[in-house]
Structure formats: C-alpha cells, structure tokens
Tab-separated table of C-alpha atoms in Angstrom:
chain	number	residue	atom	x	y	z
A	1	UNK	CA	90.502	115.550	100.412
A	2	UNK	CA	93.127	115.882	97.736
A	3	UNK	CA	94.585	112.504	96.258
A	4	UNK	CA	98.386	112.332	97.054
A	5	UNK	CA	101.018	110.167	95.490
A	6	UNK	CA	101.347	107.704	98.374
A	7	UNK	CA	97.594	107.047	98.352
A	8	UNK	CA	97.908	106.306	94.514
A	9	UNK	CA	100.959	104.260	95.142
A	10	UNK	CA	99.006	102.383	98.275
A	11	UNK	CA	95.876	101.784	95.835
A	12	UNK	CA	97.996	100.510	93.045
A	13	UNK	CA	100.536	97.763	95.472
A	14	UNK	CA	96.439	97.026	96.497
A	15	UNK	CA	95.391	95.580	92.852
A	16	UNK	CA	98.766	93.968	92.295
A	17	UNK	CA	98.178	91.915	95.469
A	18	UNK	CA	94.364	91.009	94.254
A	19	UNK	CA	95.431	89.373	91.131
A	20	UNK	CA	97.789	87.328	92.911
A	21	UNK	CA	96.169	83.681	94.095
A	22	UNK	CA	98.632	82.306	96.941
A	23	UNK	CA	96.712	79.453	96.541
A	24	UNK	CA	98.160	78.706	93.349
A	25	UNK	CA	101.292	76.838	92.943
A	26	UNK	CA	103.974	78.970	91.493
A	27	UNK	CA	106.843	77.972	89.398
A	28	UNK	CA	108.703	81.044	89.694
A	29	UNK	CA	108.904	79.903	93.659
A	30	UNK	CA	110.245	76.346	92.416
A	31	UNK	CA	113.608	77.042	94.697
A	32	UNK	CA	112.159	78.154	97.531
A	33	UNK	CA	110.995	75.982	100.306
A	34	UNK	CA	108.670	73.467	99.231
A	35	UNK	CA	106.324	73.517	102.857
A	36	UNK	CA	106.093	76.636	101.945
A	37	UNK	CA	104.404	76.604	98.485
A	38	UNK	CA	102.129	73.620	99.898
A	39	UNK	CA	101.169	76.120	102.909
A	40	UNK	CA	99.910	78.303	100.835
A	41	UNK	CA	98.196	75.914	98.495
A	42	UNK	CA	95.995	74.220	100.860
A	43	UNK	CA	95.031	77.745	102.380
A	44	UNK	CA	97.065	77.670	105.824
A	45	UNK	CA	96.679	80.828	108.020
A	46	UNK	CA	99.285	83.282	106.655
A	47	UNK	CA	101.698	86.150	109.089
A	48	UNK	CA	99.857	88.740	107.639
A	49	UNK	CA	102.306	91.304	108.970
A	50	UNK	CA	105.490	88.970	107.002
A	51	UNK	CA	103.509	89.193	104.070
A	52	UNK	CA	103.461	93.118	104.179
A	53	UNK	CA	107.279	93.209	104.696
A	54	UNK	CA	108.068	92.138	101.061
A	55	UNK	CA	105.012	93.798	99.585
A	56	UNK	CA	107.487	96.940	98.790
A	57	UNK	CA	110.374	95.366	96.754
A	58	UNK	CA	107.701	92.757	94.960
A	59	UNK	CA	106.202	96.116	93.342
A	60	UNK	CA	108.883	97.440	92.648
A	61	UNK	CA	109.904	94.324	90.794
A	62	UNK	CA	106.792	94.899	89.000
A	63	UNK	CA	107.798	98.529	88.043
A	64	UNK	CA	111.139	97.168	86.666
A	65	UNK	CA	109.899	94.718	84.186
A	66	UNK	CA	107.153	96.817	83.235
A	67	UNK	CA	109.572	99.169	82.188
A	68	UNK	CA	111.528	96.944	80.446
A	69	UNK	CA	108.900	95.355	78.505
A	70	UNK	CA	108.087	98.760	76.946
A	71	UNK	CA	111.505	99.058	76.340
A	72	UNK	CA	111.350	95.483	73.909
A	73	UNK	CA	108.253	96.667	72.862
A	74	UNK	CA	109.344	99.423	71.220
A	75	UNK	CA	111.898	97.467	69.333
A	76	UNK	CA	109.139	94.462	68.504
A	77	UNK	CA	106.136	96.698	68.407
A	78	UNK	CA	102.654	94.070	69.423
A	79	UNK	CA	105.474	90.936	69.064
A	80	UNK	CA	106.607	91.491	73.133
A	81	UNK	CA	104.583	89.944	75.659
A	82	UNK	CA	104.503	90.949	79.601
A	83	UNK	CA	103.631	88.157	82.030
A	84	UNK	CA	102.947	85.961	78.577
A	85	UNK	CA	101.051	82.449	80.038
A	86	UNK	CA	103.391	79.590	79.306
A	87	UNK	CA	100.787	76.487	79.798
A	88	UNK	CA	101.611	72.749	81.408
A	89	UNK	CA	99.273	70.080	80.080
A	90	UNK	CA	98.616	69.145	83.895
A	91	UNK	CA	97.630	73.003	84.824
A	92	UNK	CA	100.621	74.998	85.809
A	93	UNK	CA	101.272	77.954	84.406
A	94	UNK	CA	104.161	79.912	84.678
A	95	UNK	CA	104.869	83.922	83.565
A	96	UNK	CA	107.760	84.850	82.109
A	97	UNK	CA	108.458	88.437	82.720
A	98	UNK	CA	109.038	89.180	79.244
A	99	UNK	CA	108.792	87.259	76.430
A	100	UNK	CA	110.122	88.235	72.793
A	101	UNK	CA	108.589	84.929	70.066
A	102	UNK	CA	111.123	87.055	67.486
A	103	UNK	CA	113.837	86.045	69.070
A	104	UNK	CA	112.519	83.361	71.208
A	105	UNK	CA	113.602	85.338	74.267
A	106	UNK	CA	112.632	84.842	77.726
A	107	UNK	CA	113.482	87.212	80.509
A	108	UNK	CA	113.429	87.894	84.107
A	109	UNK	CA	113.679	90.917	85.966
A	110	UNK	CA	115.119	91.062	89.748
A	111	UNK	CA	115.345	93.604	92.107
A	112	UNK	CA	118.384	93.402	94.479
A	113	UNK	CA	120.363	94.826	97.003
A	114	UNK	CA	123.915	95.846	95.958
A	115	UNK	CA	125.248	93.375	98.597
A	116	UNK	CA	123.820	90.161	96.659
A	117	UNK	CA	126.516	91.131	94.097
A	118	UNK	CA	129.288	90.241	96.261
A	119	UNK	CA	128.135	86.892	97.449
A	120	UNK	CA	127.356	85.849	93.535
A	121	UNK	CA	125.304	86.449	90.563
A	122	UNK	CA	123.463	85.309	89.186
A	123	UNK	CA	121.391	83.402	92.165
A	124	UNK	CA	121.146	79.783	91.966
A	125	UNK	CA	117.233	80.145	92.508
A	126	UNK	CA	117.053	82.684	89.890
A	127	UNK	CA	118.932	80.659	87.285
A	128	UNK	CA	116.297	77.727	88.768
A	129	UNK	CA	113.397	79.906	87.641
A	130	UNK	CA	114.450	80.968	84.210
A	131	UNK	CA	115.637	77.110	83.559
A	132	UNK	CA	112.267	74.985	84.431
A	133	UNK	CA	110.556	78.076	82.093
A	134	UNK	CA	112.932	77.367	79.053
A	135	UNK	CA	112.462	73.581	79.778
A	136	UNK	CA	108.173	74.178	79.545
A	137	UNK	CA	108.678	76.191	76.211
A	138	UNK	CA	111.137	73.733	74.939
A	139	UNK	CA	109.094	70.303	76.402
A	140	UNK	CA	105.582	71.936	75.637
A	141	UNK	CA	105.833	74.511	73.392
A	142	UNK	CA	108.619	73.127	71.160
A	143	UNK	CA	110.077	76.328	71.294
A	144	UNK	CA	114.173	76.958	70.715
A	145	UNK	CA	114.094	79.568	73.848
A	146	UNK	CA	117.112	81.292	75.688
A	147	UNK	CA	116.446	82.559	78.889
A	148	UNK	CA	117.520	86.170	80.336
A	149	UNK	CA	118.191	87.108	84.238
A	150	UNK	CA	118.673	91.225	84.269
A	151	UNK	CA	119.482	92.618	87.498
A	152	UNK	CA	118.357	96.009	88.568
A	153	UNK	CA	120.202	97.132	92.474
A	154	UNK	CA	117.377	98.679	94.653
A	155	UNK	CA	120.425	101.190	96.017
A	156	UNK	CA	121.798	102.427	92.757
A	157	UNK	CA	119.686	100.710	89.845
A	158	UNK	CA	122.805	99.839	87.830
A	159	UNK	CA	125.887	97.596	88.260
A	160	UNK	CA	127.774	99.811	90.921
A	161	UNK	CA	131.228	98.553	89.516
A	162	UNK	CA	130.816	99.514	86.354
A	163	UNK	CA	127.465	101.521	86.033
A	164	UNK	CA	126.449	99.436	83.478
A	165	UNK	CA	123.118	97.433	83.295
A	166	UNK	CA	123.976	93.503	84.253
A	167	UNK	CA	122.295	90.799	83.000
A	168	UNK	CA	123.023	87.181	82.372
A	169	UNK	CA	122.350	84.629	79.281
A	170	UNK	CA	120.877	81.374	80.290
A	171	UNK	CA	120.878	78.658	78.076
A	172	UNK	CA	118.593	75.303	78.098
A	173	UNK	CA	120.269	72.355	80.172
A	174	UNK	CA	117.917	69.885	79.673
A	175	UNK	CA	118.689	67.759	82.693
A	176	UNK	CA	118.190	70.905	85.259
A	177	UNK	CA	114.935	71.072	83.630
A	178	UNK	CA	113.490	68.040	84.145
A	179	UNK	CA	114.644	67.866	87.726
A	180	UNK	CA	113.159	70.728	88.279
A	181	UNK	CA	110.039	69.855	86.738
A	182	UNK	CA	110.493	66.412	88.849
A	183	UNK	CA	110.533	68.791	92.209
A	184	UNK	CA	107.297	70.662	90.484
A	185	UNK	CA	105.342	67.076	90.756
A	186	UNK	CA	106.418	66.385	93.844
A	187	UNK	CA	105.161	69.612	95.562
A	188	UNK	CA	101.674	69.320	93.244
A	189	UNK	CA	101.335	65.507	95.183
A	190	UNK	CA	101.907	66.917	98.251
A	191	UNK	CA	98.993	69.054	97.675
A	192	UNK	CA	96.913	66.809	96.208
A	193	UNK	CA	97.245	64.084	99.666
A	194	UNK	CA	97.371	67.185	101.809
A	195	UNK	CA	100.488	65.878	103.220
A	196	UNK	CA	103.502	68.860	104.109
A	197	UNK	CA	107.114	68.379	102.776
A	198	UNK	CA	109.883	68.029	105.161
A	199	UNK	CA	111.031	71.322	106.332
A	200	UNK	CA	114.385	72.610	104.400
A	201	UNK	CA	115.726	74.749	107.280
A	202	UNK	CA	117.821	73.404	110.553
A	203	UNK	CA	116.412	77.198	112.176
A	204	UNK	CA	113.440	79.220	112.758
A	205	UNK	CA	115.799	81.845	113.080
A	206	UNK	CA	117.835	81.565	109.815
A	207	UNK	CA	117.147	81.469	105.893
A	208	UNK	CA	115.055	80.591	104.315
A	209	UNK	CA	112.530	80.976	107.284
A	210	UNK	CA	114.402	84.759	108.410
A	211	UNK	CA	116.799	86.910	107.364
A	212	UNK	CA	117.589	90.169	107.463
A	213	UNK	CA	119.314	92.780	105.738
A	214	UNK	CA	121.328	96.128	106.680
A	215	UNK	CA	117.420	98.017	105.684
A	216	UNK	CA	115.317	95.038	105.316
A	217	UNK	CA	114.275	91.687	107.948
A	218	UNK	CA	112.090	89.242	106.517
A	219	UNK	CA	110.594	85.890	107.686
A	220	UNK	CA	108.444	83.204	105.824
A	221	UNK	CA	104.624	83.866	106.191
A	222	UNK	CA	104.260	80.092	107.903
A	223	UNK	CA	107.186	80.354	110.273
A	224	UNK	CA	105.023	80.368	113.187
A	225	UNK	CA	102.994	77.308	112.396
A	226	UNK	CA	105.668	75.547	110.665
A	227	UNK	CA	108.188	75.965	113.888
A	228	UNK	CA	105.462	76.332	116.496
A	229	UNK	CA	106.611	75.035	120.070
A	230	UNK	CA	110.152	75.486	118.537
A	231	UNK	CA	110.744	79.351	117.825
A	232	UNK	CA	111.575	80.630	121.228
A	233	UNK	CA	114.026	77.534	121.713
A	234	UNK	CA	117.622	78.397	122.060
A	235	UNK	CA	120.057	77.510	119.294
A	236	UNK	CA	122.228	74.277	120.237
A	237	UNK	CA	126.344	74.657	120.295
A	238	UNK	CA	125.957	72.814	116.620
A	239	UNK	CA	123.528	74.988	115.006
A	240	UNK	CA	125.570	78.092	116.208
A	241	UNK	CA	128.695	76.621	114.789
A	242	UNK	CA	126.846	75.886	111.826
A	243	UNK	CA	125.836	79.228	111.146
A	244	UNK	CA	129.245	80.633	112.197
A	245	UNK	CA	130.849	78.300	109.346
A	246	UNK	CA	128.083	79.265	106.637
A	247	UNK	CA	128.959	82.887	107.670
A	248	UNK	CA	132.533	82.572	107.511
A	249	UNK	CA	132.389	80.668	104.078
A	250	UNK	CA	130.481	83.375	102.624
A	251	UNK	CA	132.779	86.030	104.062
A	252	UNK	CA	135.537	84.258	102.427
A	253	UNK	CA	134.155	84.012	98.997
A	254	UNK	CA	133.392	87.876	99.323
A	255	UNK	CA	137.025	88.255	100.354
A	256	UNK	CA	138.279	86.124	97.170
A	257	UNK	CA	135.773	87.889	95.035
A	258	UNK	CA	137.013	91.045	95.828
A	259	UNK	CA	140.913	89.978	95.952
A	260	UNK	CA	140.512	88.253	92.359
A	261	UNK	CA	139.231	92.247	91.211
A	262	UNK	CA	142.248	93.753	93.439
A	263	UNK	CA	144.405	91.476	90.903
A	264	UNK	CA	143.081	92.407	88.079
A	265	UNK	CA	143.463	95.850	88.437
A	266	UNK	CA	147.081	95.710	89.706
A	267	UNK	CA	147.855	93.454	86.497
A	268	UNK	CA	146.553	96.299	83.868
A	269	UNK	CA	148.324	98.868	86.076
A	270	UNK	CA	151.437	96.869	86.071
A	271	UNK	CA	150.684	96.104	82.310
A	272	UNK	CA	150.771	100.000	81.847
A	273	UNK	CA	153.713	100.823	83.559
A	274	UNK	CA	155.828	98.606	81.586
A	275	UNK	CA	154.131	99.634	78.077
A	276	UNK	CA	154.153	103.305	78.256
A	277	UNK	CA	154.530	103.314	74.911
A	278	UNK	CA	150.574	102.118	74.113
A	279	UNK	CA	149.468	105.450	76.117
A	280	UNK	CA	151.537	107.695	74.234
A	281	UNK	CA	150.676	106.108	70.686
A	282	UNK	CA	146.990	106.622	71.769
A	283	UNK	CA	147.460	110.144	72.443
A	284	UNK	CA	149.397	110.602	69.304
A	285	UNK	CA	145.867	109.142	67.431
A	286	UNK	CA	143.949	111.907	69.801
C-alpha cells in the first residue's frame, strides 16, 4: 500500500513524542501548574486521550521554529542553534527555540489562536519562559542575552491587524529571574520528597485544568486523579460568580482594547480631514 501524506505526518508527530521524557522537569512549563509538572515527574498515570488533544498544535509549534531557525541560519550560517541545551549546575536543562551566540539572541516560537491577541500579548507565561532562560544564560553562562517571543496565529499565520509578523523583545529583569528560578527549586523538592504542590485551580472545570476554544477543548492530563471524587460535583453560587467576574473582566479589557484602536483610527482620520493639505503635497511628490 502506497505511503500517503497523513501516514508520513502520523509517523513524524510519532518521533517528536519519543524524544520527549514527561518525566523530566521542564522549564519551559515553569508557569504552568506546578502538581502538574510533579505528576508527571514521579510517573503518575497520564489521560492518554488529553494528551492526544494538544499533540496537533505542539507539532506544529515544532514546524514553526524549525522554519525559523533556517531562516537565522541562513543569515549566521553553522552560528544558529535549534533547541541549543542551556545547562543548570543542579541538572535542568532548558531549550531555547533558537539561539543566535552572534547576537546573543534567544527566541521562542508560539503558535496561537487569533483570539489570544485580543485578551493580550505577549502571555504572561510566555514572557515567564523566555525570562528564567535569559536569567540561566546570564547566572550560568555569563552571557549578555535578550530574549525573543514571535507569534505565529494558527488561523492566518500573521498578525491579522496588520499582516505583519509580531514578535516581542524581552529584556533580562533580574528579579523575575530568580523568582522564577526560586519556583524551579521548589517544584524539583517536591519531587525529590514525593510530596504534590497545592493545586492552583478553584475548578476541575476551568483553566488551567480545562478550557476550551471555538475549535479546540483541552484538559490537564492529571485532572482526573488530581480532582477525583470532585469532578462531577456541581459548581457552588461563589465559584459561578467567580467565573462570571473573570469572564466579564476579560470581556472588558477586549472591549477597551478594541475601543483604544477605534480611537486611534478616528484621531488620524480626524487628523486628515483637517490637514488636507499633507495629502495633496504627497500627491504633488507622486
């Protein structure tokens, strides 16, 4: 039987997933919930099915920076490095997506719906990944390095605003980074005594332990043992009105986001219509 593309595709998302170790503590994951990370550490039975949900947009993640490390490497032919080891003298090891020594670059690739535009980028867990990294190659390395978050939308690969490529420049905050490495030795202990952190959700039912999406519904790997005897419980009246609040204060910020846009364009039209003059002396250049 003929090979076809989705076989290849199937095979490939197959050896990605066999040089990943979930067993391994990951820095990139330093944001995310910290029962979580010593789940998987200590070997915990895994959703198997919740794994497979986000098996699609993590390779396609991998695409993306692949791509984009042949793009730097064009530009610093054999000086660009793709998943470069950045060592910990206690054993942690975290991979930047792409590093560049010449220019003492570090960058991270995401993969995003156009919706996570309007509720802000960059994300505070992204910015929390590419700041414990600069603070390693800083610390450790005694490296000078500026970190990079480019964002690439899943719907229509560019900034839909402006059809532009969007990234952001993060610089070292020295601080950040040590509390972050702080939280880093904190989860390592709790693997090391076998004992699980408090949880860092009020729901099953909510982020970070579900969400879902207009095409996408996720839920942590561990939910079920994390929340057992708990999941099929009914929210309380104060967890709903919780949730409503969160909901509404993110609808509002969307709202002022988009508002604080609405104004800018009606100021350069306004700007326009009462200097007609700068249109016509541009034609006049044409």
């Amino acid at each position: 039987m003929a090979l076809a593309s989705s076989d290849l595709i199937l095979r490939k998302m197959e050896e990605s997933q066999e040089r990943f170790d979930p067993t391994h503590i990951r820095p990139s994951a330093i944001s995310s919930c910290a029962r979580k990370q010593v789940y998987a550490a200590l070997g915990y039975p895994a959703n198997e099915e919740a794994m497979r949900e986000l098996e699609g947009v993590a390779f396609l993640g991998n695409l993306l920076d692949r791509s984009l490390a042949d793009f730097w490497s064009k530009m610093y032919p054999g000086k660009t490095y793709r998943q470069f080891e950045l060592k910990t003298p206690y054993g942690i090891v975290a991979h930047p997506d792409i590093w560049v020594p010449g220019l003492n670059l570090d960058v991270e690739v995401k993969s995003v719906s156009v919706g996570a535009k309007y509720y802000g980028l960059p994300k505070p867990e992204h910015v929390d990944q590419v700041q414990l990294r600069l603070h390693f190659h800083h610390k450790y390395r005694k490296k000078p390095a500026r970190g990079e978050i480019v964002y690439f939308f899943r719907e229509t690969f560019l900034d839909p605003e402006n059809w532009q490529p969007l990234s952001f420049p993060i610089e070292y905050d020295p601080v950040k980074g040590q509390e972050l490495e702080t939280r880093l030795n904190y989860i390592l202990e709790c693997v090391e005594r076998e004992v699980l952190p408090d949880r860092e959700s009020s729901s099953p039912d909510y982020y970070p332990c579900k969400s879902k999406t207009k095409y996408l519904q996720a839920e942590c790997p561990y939910r079920d043992i994390c929340w057992e005897g708990h999941i099929e419980e009914p929210a309380t009246p104060v967890q709903e009105a919780e949730e409503i609040l969160q909901r509404y204060a993110e609808l509002d910020g969307m709202r002022k986001r988009f508002q604080q846009n609405a104004d800018a364009v009606k100021g350069e039209l306004q700007e326009l219509q009462e200097h007609p003059e700068k249109l016509f002396d541009l034609l006049i250049l044409m």
